[in-house]
Short mmCIF file of C-alpha atoms and ligand atoms in Angstrom, two decimals:
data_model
loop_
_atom_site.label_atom_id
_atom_site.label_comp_id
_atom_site.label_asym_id
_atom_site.label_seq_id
_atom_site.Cartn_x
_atom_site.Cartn_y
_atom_site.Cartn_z
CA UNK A 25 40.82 -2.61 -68.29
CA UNK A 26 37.99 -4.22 -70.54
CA UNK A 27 34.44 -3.24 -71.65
CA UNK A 28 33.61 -3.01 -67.90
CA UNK A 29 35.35 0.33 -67.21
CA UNK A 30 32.27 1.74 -68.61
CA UNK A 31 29.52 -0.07 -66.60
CA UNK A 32 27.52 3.43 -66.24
CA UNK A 33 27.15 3.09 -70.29
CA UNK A 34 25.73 -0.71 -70.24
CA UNK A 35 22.63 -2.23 -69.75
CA UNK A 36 23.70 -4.57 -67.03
CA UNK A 37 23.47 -3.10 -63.19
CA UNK A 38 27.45 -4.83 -62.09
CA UNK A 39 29.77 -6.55 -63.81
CA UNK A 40 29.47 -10.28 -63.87
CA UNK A 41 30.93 -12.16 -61.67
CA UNK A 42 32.57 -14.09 -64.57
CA UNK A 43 33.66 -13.02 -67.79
CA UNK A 44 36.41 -13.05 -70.17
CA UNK A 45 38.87 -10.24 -71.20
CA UNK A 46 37.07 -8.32 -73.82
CA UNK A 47 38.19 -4.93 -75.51
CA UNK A 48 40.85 -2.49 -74.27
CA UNK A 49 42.12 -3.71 -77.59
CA UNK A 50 44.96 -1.15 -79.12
CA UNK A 51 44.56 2.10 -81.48
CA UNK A 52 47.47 1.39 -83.38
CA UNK A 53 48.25 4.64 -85.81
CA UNK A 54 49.06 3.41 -89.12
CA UNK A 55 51.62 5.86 -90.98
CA UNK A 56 52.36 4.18 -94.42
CA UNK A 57 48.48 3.84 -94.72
CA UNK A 58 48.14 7.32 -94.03
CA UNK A 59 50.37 8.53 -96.88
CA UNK A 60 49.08 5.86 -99.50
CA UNK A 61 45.24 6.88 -98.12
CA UNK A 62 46.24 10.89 -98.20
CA UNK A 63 44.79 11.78 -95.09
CA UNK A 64 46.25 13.68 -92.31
CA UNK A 65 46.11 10.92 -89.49
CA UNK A 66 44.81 7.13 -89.87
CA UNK A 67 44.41 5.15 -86.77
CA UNK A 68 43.66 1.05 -87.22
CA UNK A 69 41.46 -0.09 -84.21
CA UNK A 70 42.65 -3.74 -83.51
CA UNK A 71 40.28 -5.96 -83.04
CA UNK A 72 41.44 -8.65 -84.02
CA UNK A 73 42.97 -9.81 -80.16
CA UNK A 74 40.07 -10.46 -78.40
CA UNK A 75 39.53 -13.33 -76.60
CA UNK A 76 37.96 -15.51 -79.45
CA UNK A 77 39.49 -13.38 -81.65
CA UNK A 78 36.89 -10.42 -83.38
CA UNK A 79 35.10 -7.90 -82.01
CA UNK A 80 31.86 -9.96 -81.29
CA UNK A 81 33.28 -10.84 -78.14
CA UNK A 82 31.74 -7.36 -77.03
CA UNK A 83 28.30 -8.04 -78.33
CA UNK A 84 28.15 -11.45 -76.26
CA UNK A 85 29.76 -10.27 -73.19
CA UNK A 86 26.81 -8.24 -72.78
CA UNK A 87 24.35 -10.86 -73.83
CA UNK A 88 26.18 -13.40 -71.74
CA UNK A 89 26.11 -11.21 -68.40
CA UNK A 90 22.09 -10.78 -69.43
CA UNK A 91 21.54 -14.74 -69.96
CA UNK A 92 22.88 -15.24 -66.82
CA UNK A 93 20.64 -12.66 -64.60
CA UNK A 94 17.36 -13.98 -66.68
CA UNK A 95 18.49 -17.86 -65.44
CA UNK A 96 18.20 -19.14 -69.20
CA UNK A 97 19.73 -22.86 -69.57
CA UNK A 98 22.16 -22.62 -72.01
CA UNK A 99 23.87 -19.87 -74.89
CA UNK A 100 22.97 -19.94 -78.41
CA UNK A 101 23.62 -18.17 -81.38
CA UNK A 102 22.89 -18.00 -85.46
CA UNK A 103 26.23 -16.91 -86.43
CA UNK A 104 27.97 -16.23 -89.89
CA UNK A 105 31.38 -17.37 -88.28
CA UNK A 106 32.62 -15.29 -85.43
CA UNK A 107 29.89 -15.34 -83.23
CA UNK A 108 29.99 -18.94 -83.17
CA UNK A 109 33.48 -18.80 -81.40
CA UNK A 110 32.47 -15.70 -79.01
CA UNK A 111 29.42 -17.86 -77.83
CA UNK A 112 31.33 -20.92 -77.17
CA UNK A 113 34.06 -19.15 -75.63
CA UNK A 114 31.63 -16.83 -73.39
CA UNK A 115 29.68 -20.01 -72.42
CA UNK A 116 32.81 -22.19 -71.62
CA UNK A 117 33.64 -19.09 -69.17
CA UNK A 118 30.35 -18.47 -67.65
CA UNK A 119 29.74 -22.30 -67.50
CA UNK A 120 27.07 -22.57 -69.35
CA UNK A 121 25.95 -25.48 -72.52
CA UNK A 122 26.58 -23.60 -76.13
CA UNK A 123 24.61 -24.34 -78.66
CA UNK A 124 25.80 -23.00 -82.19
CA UNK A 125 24.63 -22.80 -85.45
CA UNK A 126 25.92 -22.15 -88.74
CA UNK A 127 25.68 -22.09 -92.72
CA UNK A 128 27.45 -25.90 -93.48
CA UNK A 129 29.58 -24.57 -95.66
CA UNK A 130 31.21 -22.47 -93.43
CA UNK A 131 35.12 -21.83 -93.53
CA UNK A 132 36.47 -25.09 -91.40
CA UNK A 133 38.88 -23.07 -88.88
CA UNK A 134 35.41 -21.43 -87.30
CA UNK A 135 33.79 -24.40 -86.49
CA UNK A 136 37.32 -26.10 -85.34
CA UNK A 137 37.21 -22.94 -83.22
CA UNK A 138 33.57 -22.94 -81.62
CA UNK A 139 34.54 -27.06 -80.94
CA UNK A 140 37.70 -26.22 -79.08
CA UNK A 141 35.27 -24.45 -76.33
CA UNK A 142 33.09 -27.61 -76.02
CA UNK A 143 30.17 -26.10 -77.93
CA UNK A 144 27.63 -28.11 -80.08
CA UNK A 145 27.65 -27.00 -83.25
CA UNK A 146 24.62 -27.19 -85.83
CA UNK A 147 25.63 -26.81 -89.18
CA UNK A 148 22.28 -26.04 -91.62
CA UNK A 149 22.10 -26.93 -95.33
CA UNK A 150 21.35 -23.14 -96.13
CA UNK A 151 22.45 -19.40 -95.74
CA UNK A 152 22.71 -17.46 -93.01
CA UNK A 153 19.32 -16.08 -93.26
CA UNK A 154 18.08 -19.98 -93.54
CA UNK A 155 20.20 -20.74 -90.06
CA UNK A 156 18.73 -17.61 -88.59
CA UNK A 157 15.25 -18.35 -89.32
CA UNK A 158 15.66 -21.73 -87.64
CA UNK A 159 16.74 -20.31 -84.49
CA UNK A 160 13.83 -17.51 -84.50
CA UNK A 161 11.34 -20.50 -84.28
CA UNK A 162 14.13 -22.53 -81.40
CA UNK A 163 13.40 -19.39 -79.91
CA UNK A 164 9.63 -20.02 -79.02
CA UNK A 165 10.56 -23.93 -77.75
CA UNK A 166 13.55 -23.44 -75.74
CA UNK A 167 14.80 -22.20 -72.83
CA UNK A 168 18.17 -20.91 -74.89
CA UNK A 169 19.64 -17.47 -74.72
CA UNK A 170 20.54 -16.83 -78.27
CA UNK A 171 22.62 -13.85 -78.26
CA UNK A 172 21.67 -12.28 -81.60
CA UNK A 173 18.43 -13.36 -81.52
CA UNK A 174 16.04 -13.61 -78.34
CA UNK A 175 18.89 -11.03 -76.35
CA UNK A 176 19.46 -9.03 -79.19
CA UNK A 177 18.72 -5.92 -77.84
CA UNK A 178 21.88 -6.21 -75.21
CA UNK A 179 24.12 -7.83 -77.46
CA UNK A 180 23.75 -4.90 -80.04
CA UNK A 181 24.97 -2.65 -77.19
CA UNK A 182 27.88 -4.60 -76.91
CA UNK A 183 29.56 -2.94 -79.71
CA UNK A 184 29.11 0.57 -78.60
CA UNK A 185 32.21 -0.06 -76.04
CA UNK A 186 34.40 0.14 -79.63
CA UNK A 187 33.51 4.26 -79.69
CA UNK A 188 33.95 4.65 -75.62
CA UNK A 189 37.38 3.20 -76.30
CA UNK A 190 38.04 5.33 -79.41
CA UNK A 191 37.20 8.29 -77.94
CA UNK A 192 39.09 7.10 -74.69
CA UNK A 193 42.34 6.47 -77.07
CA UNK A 194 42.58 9.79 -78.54
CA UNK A 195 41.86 11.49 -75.01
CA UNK A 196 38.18 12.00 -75.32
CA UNK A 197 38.10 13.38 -78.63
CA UNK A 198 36.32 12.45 -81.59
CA UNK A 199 37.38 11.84 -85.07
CA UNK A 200 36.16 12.71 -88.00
CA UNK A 201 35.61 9.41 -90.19
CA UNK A 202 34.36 6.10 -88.62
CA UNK A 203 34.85 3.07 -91.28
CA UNK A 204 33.62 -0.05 -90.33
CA UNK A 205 32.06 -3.76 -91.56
CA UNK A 206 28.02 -4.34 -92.09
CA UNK A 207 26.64 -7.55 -91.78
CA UNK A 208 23.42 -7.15 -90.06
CA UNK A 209 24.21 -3.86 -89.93
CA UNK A 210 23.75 -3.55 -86.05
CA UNK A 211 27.24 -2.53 -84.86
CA UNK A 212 27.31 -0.16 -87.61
CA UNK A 213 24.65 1.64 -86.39
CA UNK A 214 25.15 1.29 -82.92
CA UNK A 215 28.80 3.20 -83.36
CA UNK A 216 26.38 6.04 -84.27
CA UNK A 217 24.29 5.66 -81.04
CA UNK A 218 27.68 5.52 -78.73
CA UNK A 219 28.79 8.85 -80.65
CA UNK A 220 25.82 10.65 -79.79
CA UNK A 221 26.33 9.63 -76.42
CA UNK A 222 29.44 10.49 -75.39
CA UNK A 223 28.82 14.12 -76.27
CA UNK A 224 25.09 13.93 -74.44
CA UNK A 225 27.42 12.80 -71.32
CA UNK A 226 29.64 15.39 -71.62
CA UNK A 227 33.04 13.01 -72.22
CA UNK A 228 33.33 14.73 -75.33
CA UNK A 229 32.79 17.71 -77.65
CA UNK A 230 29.87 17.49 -79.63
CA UNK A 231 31.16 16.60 -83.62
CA UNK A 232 30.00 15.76 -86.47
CA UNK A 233 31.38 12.29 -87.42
CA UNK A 234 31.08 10.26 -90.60
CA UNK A 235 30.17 7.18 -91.32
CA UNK A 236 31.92 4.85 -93.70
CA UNK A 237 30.30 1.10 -94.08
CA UNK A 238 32.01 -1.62 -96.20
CA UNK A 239 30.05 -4.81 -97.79
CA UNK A 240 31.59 -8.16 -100.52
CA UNK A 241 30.06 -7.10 -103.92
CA UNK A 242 28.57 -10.30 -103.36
CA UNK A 243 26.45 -9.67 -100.76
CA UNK A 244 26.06 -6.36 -100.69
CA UNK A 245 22.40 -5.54 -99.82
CA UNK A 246 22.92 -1.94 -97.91
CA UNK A 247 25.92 -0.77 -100.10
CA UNK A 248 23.52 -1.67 -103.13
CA UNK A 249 20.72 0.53 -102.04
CA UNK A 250 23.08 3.22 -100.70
CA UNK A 251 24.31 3.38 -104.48
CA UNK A 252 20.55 3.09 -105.85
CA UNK A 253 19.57 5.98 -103.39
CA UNK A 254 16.62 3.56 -101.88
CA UNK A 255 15.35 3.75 -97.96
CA UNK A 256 15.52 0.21 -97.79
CA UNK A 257 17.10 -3.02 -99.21
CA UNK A 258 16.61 -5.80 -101.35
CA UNK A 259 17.24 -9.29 -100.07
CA UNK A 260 20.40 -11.32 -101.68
CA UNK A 261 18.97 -14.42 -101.81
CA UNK A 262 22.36 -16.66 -102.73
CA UNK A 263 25.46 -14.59 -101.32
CA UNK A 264 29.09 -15.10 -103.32
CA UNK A 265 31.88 -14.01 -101.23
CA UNK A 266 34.52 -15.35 -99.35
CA UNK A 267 33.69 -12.92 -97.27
CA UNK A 268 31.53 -15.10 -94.96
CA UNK A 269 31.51 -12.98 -91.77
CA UNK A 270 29.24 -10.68 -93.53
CA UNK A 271 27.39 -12.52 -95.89
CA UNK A 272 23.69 -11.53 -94.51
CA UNK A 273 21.77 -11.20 -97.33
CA UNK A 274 18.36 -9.92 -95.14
CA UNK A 275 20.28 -7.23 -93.02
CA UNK A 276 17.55 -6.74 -89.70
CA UNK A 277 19.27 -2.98 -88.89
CA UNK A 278 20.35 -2.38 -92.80
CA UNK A 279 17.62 0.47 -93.09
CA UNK A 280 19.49 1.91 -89.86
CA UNK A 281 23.26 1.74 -91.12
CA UNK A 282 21.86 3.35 -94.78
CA UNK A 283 20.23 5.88 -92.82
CA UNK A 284 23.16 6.53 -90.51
CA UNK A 285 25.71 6.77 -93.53
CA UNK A 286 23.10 9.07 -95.54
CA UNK A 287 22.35 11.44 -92.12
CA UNK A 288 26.19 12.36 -91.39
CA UNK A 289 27.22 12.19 -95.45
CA UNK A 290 29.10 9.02 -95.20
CA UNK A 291 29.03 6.52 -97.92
CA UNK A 292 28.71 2.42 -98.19
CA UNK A 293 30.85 1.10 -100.28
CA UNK A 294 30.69 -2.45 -101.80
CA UNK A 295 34.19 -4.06 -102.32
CA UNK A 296 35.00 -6.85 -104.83
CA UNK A 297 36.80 -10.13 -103.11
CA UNK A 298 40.31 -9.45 -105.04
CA UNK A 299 40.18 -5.83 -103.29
CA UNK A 300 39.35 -7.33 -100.00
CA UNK A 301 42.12 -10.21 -100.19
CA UNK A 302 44.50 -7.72 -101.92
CA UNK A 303 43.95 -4.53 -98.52
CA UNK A 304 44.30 -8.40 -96.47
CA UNK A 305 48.03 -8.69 -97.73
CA UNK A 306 48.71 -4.96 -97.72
CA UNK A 307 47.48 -4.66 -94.19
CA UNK A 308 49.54 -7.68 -93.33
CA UNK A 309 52.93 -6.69 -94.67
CA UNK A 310 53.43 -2.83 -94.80
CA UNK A 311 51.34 -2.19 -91.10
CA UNK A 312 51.72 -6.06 -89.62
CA UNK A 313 48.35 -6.48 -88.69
CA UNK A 314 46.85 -9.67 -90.56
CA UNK A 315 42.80 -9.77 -90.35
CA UNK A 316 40.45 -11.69 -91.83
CA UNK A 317 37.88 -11.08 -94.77
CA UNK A 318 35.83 -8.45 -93.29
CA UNK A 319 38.81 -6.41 -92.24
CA UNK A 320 40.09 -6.01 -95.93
CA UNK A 321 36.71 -5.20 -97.07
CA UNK A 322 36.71 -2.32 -94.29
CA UNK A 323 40.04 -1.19 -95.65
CA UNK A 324 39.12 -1.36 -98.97
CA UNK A 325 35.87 0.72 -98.39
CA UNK A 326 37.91 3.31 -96.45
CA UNK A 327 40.02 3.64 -100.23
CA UNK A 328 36.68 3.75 -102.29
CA UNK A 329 35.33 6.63 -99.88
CA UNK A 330 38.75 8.54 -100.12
CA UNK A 331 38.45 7.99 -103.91
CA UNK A 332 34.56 9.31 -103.71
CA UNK A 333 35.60 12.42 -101.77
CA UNK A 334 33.48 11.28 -98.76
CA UNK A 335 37.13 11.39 -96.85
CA UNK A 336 39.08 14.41 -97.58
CA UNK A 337 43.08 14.72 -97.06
CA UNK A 338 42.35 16.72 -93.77
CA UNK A 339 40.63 14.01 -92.39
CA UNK A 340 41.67 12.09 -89.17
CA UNK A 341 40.18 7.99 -89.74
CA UNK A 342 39.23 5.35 -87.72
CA UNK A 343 39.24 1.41 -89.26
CA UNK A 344 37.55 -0.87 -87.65
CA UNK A 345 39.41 -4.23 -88.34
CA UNK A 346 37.07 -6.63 -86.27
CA UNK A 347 38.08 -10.36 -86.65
CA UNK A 348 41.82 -12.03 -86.65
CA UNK A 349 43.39 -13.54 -90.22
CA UNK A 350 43.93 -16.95 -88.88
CA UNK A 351 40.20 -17.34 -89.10
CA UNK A 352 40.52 -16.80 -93.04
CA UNK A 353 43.45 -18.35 -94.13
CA UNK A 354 42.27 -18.82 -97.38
CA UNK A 355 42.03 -15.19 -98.15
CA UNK A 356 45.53 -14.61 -98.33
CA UNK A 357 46.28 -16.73 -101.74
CA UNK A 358 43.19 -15.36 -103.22
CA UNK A 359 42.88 -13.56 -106.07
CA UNK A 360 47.04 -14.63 -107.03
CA UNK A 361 48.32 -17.62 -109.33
CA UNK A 362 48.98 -21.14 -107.67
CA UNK A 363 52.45 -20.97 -106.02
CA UNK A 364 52.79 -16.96 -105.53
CA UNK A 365 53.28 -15.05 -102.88
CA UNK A 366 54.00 -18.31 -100.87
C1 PLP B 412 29.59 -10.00 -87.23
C2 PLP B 412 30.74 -9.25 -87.77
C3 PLP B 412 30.64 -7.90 -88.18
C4 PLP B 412 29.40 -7.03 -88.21
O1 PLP B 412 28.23 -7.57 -87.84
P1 PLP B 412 26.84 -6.79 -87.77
O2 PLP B 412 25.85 -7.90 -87.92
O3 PLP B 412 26.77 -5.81 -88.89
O4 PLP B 412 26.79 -6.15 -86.44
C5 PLP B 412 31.80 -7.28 -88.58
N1 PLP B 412 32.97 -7.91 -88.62
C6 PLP B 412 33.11 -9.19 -88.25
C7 PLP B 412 34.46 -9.80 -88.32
C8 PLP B 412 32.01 -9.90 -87.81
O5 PLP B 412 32.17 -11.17 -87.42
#
């Protein structure tokens, strides 16, 4: 089991020698979704139980394996939240010095997180995009792998192991709707690469699949320009969400998840916090998966595309819900009067 299973599909020549126990994570088929969605099958991928809990645990498995092979001195990262605990937890494993650095004002149980692994963490008066132009210029002075930056190119491939094991689940077949989270927009797009793949291998049939993106209203760069009909996007310069994971308000593979979403007529939807926190609680009690901020928003944006027509009531749908609720707690109450719900 694990993302290893499909070495022939990954830019590393073995295995490592050490690594955690990423992916293999459940399809879990989610039948009271499916009747309140009005589609004819729903499947939730589960994401949320990998080792540092979210899916970026693929992306720096690969990155990690690479960092290793090149002989660089320590891992690194510029991370909106999740990646900070994938890098320190990959690190800790491969024995390596983490480095980590975030927004300051990021949610508390993320950095609690990345410090439980022994990792330094930076935090940077600034956004994301402010934290990830430091570590461009780190880049040129140090001797770090950072995973999303200087090994970027292996760490996107990472997340193409979440289609292999779709396709894998459902006994190498395809479905028909994809939905999943933008930040950068990288995994988003690379789900369309893996796609293409499998049916250029021969594991599958060739299919035409769609592609469904979700983004916070406020910081939603790519679903803005999707709506606009533009090739490109606009910086956000402040972002306003609570939904930190994705709050990248200069998307580096935007122009590549608009395209992607255009080219197979799926949509990208932007999703107000209340929605998100409000899919957070549904997913929670009526299918008893609990995720964190960017799995509501994926949620959410499947409903707006099934509401659009972009997903049809014969369609069979795959969510993406890529990070763990306990890294969010704060979502749950939001959006409800002091004292509910409790
Ligand atoms: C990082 C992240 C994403 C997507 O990131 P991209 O930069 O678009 O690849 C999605 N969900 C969660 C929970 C994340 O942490």
């Amino acid at each position: 089991p694990g993302i290893w299973r499909y070495l022939e599909l990954l830019p590393v020549d073995a295995p490592p020698a050490r690594s955690l126990a990423v992916g293999s994570t459940p399809l879990v088929e989610a039948s009271r979704f499916r009747a309140a969605l009005g589609v004819d099958r729903l499947w939730l991928k589960d994401d949320t139980r990998n080792p540092s809990l979210s899916f970026k645990d693929r992306a720096v498995a690969l990155a990690t394996a690479r960092a290793v092979d090149f002989g660089f001195g320590a891992l690194a990262c510029a991370s909106t939240g999740n990646l900070a605990g994938a890098v320190a937890a990959a690190a800790a494993n491969a024995g390596m010095p983490a480095y980590v650095f975030i927004p300051a004002d990021l949610e508390p149980e993320k950095v609690e997180h990345a410090l439980a692994y022994g990792a330094t963490v930076v935090p940077v008066d600034g956004t994301y995009d402010d934290v990830n132009r430091l570590c461009l210029e780190l880049c040129d002075e140090l001797n770090w792998a950072f995973a999303n930056v200087n090994l970027r190119p292996f760490y996107a491939e990472g997340s193409r192991t979440l289609v292999f094991e779709i396709a894998e689940a459902l006994g190498w077949r395809l479905p028909d709707v994809i939905v999943a989270p933008i930040a950068s927009g990288s995994m988003f797009t690379k789900l369309g690469k893996a796609v293409d793949e499998l049916a250029r291998v021969g594991l599958v049939e060739p299919k035409p699949v769609r592609f469904v993106g979700g983004q916070a209203v406020g910081c939603a760069p790519v679903a803005t320009a999707f709506e606009a009909g533009d090739d490109d996007w606009r910086p956000v310069r402040e972002p306003d969400t609570i939904v930190r994971s994705l709050a990248i308000g200069s998307p580096a593979d935007g122009r590549y998840a608009l395209a992607l979403a255009r080219q197979t007529g799926g949509s990208i939807e932007g999703v107000p916090d209340a929605v998100t926190a409000d899919a957070i609680r549904r997913l929670a009690r009526q299918e008893g998966t609990f995720a964190e901020t960017a799995g509501g928003v994926t949620y959410a944006a499947a409903e707006a595309a099934r509401r659009r027509g972009v997903i049809g009531p014969d369609d069979e749908v795959v969510v993406l819900l890529t990070g763990n609720g306990l890294k969010t707690p704060q979502a749950r109450t939001f959006g409800l009067a002091p004292a509910s719900g409790i």
